[in-house]
CSV table of C-alpha atoms in Angstrom, one decimal:
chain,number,residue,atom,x,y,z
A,1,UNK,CA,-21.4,4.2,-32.9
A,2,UNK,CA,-20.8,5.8,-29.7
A,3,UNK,CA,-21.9,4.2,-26.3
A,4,UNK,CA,-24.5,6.2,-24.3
A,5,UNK,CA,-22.6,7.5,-20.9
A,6,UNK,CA,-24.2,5.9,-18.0
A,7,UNK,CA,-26.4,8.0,-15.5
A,8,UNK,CA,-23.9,10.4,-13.1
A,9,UNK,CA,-24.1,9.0,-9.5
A,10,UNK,CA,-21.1,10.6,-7.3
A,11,UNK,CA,-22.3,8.1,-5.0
A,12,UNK,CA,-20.7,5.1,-6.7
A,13,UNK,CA,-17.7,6.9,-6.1
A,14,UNK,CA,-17.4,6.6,-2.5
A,15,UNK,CA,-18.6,2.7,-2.3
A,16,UNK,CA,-14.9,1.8,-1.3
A,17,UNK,CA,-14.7,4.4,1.2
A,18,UNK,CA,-17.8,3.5,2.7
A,19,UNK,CA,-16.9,-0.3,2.4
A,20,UNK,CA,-14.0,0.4,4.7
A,21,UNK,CA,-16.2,2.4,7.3
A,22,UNK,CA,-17.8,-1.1,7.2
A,23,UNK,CA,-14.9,-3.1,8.0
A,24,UNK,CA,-14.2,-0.5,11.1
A,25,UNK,CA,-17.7,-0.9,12.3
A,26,UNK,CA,-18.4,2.8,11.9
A,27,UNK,CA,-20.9,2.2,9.4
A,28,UNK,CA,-23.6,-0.5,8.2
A,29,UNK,CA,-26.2,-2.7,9.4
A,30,UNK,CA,-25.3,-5.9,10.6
A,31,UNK,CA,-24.6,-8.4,13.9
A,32,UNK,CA,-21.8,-7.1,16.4
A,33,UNK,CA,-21.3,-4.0,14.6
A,34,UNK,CA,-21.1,-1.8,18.0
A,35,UNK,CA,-18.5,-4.6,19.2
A,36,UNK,CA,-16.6,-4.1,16.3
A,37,UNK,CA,-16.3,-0.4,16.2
A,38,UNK,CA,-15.3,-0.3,20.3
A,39,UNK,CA,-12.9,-3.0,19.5
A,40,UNK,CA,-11.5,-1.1,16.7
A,41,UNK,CA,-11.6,2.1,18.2
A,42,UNK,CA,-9.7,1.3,21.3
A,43,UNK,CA,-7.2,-1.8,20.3
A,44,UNK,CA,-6.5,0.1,17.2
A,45,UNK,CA,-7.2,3.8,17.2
A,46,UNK,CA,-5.6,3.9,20.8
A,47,UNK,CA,-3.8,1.7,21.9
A,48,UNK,CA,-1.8,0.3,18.9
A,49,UNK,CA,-0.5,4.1,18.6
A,50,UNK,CA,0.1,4.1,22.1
A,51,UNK,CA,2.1,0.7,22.4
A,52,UNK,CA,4.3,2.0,19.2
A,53,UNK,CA,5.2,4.9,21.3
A,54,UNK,CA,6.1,3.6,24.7
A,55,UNK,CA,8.3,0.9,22.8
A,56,UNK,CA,10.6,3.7,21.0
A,57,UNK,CA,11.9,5.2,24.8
A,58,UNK,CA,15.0,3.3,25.9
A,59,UNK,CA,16.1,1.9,22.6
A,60,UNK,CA,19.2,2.0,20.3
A,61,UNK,CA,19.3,4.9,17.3
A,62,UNK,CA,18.7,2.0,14.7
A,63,UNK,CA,15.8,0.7,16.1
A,64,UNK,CA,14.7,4.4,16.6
A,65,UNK,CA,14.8,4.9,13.5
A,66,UNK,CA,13.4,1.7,11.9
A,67,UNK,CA,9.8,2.1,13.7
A,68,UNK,CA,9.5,5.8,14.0
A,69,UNK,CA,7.9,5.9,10.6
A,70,UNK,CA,5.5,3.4,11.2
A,71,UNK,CA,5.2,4.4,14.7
A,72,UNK,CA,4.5,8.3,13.3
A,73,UNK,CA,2.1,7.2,10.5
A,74,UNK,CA,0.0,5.0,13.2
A,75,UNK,CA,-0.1,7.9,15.5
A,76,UNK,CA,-1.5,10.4,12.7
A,77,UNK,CA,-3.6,7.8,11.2
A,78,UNK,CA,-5.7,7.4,14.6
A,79,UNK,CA,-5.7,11.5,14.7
A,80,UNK,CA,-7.2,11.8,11.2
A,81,UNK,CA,-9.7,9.2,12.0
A,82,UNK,CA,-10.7,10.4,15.2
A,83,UNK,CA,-11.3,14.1,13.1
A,84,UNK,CA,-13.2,12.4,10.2
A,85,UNK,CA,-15.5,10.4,12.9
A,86,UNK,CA,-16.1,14.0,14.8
A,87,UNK,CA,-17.2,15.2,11.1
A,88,UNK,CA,-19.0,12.7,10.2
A,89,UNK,CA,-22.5,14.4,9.6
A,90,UNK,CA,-20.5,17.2,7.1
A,91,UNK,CA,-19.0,14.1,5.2
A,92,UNK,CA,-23.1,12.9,5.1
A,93,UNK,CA,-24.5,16.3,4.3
A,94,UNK,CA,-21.3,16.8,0.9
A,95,UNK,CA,-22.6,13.7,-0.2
A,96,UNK,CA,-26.4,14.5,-0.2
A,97,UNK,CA,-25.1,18.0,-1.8
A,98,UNK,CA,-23.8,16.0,-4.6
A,99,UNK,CA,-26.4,13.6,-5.2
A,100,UNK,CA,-28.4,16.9,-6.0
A,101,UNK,CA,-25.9,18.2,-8.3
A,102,UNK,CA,-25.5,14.8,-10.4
A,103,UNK,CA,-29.5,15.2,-11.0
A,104,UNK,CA,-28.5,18.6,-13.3
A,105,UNK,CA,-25.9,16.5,-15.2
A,106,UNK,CA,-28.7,15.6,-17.8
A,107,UNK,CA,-27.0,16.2,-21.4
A,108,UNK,CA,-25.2,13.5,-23.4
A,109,UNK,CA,-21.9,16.0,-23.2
A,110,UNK,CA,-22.1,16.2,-19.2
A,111,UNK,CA,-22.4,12.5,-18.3
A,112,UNK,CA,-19.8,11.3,-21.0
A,113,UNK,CA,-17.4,13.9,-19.6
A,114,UNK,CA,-18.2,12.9,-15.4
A,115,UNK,CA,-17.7,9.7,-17.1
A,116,UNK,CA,-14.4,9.7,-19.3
A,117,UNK,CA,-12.8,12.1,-16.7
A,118,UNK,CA,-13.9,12.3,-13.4
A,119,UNK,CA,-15.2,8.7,-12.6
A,120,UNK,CA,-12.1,7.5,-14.2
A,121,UNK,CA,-10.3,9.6,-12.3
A,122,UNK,CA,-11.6,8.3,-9.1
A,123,UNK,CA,-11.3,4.8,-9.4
A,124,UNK,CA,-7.9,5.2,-10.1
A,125,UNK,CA,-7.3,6.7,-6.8
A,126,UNK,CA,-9.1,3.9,-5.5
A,127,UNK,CA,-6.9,1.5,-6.9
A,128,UNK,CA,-3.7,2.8,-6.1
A,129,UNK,CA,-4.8,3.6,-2.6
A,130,UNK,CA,-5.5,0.2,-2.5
A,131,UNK,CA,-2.3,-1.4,-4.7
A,132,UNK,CA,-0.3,0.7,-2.1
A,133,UNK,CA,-1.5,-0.6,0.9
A,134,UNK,CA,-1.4,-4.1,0.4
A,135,UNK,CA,2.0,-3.7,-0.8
A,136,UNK,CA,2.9,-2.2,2.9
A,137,UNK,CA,1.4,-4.7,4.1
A,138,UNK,CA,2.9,-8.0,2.3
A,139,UNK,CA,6.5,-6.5,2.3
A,140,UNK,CA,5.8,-5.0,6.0
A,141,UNK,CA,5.1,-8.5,6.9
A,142,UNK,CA,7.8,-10.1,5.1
A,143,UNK,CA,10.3,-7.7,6.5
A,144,UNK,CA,9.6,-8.5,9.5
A,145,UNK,CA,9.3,-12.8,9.4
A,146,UNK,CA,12.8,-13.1,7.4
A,147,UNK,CA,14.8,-11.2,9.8
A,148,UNK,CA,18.0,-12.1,11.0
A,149,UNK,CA,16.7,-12.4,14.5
A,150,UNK,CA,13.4,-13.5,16.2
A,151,UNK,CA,11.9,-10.0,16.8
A,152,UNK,CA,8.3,-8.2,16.8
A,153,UNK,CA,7.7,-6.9,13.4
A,154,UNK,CA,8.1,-3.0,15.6
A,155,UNK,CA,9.6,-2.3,18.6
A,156,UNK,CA,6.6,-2.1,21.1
A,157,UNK,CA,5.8,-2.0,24.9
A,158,UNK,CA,3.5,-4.5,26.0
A,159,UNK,CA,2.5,-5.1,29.6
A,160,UNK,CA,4.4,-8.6,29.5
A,161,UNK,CA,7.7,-10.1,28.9
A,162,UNK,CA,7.1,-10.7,25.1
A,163,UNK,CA,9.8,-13.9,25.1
A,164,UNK,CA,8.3,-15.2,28.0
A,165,UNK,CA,7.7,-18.8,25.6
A,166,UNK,CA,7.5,-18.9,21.6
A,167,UNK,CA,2.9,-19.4,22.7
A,168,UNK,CA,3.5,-15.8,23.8
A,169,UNK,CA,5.9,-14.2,21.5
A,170,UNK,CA,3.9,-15.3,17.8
A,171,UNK,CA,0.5,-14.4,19.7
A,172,UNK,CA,2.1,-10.5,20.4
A,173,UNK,CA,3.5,-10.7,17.0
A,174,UNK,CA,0.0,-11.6,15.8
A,175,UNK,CA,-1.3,-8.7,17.1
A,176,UNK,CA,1.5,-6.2,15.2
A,177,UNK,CA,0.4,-8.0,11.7
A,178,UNK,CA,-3.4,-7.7,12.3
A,179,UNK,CA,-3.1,-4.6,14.0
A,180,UNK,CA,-0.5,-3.1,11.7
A,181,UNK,CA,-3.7,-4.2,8.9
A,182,UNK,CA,-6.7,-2.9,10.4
A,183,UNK,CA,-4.5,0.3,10.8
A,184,UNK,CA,-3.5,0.7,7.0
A,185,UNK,CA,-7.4,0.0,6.6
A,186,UNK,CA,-7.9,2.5,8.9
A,187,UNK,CA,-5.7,4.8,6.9
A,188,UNK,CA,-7.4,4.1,3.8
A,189,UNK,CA,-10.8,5.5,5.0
A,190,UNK,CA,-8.9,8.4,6.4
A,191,UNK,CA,-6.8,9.1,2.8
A,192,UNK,CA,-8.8,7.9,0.1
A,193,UNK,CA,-11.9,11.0,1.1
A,194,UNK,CA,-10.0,13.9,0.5
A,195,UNK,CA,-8.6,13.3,-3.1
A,196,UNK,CA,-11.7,11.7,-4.0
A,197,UNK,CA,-13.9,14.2,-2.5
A,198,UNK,CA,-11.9,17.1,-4.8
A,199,UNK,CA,-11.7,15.1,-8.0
A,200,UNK,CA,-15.7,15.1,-7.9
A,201,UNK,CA,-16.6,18.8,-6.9
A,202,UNK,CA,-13.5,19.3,-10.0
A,203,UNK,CA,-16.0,17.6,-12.1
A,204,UNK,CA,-19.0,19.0,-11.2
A,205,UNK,CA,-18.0,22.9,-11.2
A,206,UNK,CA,-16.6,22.0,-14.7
A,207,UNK,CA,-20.2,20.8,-15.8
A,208,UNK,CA,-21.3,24.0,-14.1
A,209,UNK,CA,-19.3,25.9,-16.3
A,210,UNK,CA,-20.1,24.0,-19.3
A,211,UNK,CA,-24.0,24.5,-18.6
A,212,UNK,CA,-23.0,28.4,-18.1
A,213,UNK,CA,-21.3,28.2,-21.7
A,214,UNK,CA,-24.0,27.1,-23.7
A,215,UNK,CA,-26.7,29.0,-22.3
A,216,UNK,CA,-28.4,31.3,-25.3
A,217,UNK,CA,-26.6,29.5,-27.9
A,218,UNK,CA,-29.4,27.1,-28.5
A,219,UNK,CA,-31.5,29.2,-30.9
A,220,UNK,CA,-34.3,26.5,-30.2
A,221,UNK,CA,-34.7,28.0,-26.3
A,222,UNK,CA,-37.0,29.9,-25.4
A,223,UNK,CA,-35.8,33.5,-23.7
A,224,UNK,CA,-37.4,32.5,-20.5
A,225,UNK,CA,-35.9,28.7,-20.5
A,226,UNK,CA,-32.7,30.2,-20.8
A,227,UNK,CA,-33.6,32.5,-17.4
A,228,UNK,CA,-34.5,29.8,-16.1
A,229,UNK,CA,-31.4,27.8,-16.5
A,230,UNK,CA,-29.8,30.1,-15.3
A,231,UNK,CA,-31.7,30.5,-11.8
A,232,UNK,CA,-30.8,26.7,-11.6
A,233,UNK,CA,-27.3,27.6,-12.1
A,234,UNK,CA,-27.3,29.9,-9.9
A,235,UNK,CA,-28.3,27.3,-7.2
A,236,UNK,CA,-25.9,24.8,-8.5
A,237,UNK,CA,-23.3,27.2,-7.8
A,238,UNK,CA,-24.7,27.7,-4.7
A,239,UNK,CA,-24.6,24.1,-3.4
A,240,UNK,CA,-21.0,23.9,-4.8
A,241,UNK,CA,-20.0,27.1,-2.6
A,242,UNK,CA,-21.9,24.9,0.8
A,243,UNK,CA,-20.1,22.3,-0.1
A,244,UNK,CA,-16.6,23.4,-0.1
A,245,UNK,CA,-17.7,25.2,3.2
A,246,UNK,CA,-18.2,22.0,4.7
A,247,UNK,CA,-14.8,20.6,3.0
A,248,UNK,CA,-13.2,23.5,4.8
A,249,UNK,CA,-14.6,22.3,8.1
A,250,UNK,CA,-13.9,18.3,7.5
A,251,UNK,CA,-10.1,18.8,6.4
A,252,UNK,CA,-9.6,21.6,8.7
A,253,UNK,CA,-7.5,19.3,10.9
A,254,UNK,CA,-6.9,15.6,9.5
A,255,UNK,CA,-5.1,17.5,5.9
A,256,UNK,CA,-3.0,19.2,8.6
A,257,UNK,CA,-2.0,16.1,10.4
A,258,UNK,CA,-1.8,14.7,6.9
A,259,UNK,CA,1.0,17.3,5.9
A,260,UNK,CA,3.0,16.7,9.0
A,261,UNK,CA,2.6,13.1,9.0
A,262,UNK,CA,4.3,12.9,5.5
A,263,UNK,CA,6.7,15.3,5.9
A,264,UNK,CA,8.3,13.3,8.9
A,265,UNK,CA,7.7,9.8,7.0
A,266,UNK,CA,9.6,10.8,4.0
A,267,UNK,CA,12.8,11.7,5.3
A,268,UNK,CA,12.5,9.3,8.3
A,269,UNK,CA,12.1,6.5,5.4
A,270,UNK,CA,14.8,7.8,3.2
A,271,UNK,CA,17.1,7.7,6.1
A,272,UNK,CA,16.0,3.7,6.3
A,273,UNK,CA,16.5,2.7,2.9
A,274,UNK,CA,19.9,4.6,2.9
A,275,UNK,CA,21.6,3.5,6.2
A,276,UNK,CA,19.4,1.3,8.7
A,277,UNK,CA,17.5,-1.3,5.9
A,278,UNK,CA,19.2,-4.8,7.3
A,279,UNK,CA,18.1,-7.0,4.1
A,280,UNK,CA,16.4,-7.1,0.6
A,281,UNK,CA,12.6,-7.4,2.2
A,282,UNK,CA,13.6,-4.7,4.8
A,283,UNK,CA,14.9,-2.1,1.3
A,284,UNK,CA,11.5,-3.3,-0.6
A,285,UNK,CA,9.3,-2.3,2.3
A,286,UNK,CA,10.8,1.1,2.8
A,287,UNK,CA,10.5,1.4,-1.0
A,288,UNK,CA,7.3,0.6,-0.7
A,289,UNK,CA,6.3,2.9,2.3
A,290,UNK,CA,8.2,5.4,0.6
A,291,UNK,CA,6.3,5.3,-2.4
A,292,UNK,CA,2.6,5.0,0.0
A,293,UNK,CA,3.6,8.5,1.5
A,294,UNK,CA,3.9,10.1,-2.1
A,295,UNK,CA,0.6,8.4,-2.9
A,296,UNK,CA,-1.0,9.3,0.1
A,297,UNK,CA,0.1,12.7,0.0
A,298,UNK,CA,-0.3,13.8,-4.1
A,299,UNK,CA,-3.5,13.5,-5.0
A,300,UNK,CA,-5.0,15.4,-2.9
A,301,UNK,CA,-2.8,18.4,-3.8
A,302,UNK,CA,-3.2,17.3,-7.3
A,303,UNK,CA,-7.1,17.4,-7.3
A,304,UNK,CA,-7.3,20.6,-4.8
A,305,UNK,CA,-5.4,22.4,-7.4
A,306,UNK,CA,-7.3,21.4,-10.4
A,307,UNK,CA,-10.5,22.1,-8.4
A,308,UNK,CA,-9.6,25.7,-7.8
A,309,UNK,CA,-8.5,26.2,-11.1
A,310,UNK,CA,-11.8,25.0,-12.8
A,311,UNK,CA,-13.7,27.5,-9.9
A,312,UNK,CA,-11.3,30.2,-11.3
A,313,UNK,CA,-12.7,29.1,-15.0
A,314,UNK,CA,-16.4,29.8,-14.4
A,315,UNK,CA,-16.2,33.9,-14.5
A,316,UNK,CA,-14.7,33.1,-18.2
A,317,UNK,CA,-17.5,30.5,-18.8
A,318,UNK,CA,-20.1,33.2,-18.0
A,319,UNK,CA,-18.7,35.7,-20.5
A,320,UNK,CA,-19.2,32.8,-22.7
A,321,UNK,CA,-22.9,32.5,-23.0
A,322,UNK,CA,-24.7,34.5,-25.3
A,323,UNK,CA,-26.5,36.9,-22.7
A,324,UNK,CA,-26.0,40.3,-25.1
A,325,UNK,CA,-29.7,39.4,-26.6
A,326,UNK,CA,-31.0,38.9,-22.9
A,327,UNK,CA,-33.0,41.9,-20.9
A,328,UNK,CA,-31.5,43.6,-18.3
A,329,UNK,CA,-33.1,41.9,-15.1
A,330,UNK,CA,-31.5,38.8,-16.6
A,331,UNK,CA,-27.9,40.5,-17.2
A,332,UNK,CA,-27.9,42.0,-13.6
A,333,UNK,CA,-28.7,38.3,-12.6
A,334,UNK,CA,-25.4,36.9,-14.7
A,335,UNK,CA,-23.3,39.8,-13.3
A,336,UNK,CA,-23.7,39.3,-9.6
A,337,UNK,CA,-23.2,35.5,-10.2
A,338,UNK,CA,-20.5,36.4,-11.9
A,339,UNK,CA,-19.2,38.7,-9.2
A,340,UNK,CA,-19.5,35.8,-6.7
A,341,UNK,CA,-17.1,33.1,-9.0
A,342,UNK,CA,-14.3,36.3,-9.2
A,343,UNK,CA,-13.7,35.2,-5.2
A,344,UNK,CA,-10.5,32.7,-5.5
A,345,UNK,CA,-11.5,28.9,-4.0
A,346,UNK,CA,-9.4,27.3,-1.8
A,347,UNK,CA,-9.2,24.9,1.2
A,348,UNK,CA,-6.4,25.7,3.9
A,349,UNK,CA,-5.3,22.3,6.0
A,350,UNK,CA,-5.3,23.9,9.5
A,351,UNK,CA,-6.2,27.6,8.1
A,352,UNK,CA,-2.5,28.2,6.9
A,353,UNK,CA,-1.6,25.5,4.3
A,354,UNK,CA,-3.3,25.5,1.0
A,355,UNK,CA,-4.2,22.1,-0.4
A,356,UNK,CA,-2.8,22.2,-3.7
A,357,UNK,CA,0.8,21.0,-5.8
A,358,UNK,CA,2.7,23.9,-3.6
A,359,UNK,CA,1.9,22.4,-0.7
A,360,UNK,CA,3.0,19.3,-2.0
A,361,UNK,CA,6.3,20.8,-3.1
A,362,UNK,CA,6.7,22.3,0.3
A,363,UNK,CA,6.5,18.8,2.3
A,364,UNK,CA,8.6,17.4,-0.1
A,365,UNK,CA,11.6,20.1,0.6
A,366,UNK,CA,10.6,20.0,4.1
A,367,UNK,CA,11.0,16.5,4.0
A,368,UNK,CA,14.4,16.8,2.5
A,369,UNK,CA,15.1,19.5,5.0
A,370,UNK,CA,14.8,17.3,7.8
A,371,UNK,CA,16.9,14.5,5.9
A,372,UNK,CA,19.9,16.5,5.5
A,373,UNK,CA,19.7,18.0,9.1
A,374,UNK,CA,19.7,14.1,10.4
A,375,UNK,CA,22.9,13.1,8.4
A,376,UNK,CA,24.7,16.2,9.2
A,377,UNK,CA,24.1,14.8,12.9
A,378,UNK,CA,24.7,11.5,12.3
């Protein structure tokens, strides 16, 4: 005997997300959160960046080269956060959106599919999002502690002499390790929306679509229920069509920085693991980084592709229903919603990049690009 699918709630979704807001002090209710979120904002959102930076002038190619992925990802992690804080009240208002939409998910069919495909979806992302980081971290960490000289785990400026005494030295490289921590958190909160955000509004036009199919077919239903349903479809749609305007407004510049940022790391790491990785913890952690930039990057190109492909799906989803029986007020209704899913769906990092697998495919040969160009000047 089958289970009965559990209730959809998008909101459940985003617990993790929101759980690292918390951590930031950007969201939540509790003692010292203020002092947490200035702390945050300014040790790590500014100046951890900025001490990365200052620390690559003056210094050898290898070293160059060892922290300028790290260095690169810290910078872009503070610029995506700094965009996703500035949109916070579109991030509030898509999630209000959806809490509307999950109330029309009210058949058996529509919750065990949100279920079995896009919850599960979803908390796989979670998980490797997470899996990943604390990888980074641990071999980041490691890397650093076994090295064959007494060093901070990145080359940095600070407004000391760092070897001063061994007091000074492990409380600087303190700061790299927890810094280096609440910065991957940091990252985490600025990755894990996007993908997330698109595997749900996937899921929910393809319940749209599924409600469009059946309407008519249920010889049970009245001719004015099925109007009716499709009024409310109509106003799903609608919603779905505010919400990806506000997606276009909260990625416009943090999936840009995103591309960018992983189009650098990539080949930057690949050049580390090939020529510049000085033992076995130093090869894991590039590994590892290596593998964090294809996980940070994929999904969301995965997900914005499969959710314009399911909004290309609902003009064939309409032709579906059985509206030849229906009056002609109610077929001039179907055809202009109809006319309005023809328009193609997409979301454009920075207005020129589409998020979706080309994009991905680009980076990756941009990446590659960029890799070739440095050996051929090495």
């Amino acid at each position: 005997m089958k289970s009965v699918p559990p209730v959809v709630k998008s909101e459940n979704l985003y617990r993790t997300y929101w759980l690292y807001l918390r951590l930031l002090g950007v969201e939540g209710k509790y003692p010292l959160r203020l002092v947490v979120y200035v702390l945050n904002l300014f040790f790590i959102t500014f100046w951890y960046p900025v001490h990365l930076i200052l620390g690559l002038f003056n210094k050898r190619m290898v070293d160059l080269f060892r922290s300028l992925h790290f260095t690169s990802e810290c910078f872009f992690s503070s610029f995506k956060f700094l965009c996703f804080r500035w949109r916070h009240r579109e991030i509030k208002a898509i999630e209000k959106l959806l809490k509307e939409l999950d109330q029309r998910a009210e058949s058996e069919e529509d919750r065990r599919f949100f279920d079995q495909n896009t919850r599960r979806g979803a908390v796989m992302l979670s998980r490797c999002f997470l899996g990943a980081s604390i990888s980074a971290i641990i071999t980041g960490t490691a890397a650093g502690l076994f090295s064959s000289e007494r060093k901070l785990l990145h080359p940095a400026w600070f407004p000391y002499n760092v070897d001063a005494t061994p007091a000074v030295f492990w409380i600087s490289f303190c700061y790299q390790v927890v810094g280096s921590t609440l910065a991957i958190v940091q990252n985490l909160s600025n990755d894990i929306y996007p993908p997330i955000t698109f595997c749900v509004v996937a899921g929910h036009v393809k319940l749209l679509a599924m409600r469009l199919s059946r309407m008519g077919h249920d010889g049970k239903v009245s001719k004015a229920e099925v109007t009716k349903e499709l009024v409310q479809n109509i106003e799903d749609h609608r919603k779905l069509m505010q919400i990806i305007g506000l997606m276009r407004s909260t990625l416009y510049l943090s999936q840009l920085g995103q591309f960018i940022s992983s189009g650098i790391n990539i080949s930057v790491t690949l050049i580390n693991i090939l020529f510049f990785a000085e033992n076995h913890f130093a090869i894991t952690y590039y590994v590892v980084f290596f593998g964090a930039m294809l996980i940070e990057l994929f999904p969301s190109c995965y997900y914005g592709t499969l959710m314009t492909n399911e909004f290309d799906k609902l003009p064939y989803a309409i032709f579906s229903s059985k509206w030849m029986e229906m009056n002609k007020a109610y077929c001039r209704s179907l055809i202009i919603l109809m006319q309005f899913t023809v328009a193609e769906v997409e979301i454009k990092a920075g207005g020129m990049v589409v998020i979706g697998m080309n994009a991905f495919f680009a980076t990756v040969r941009m990446a590659y690009s960029f890799f070739t160009l440095s050996m051929s000047l090495k």
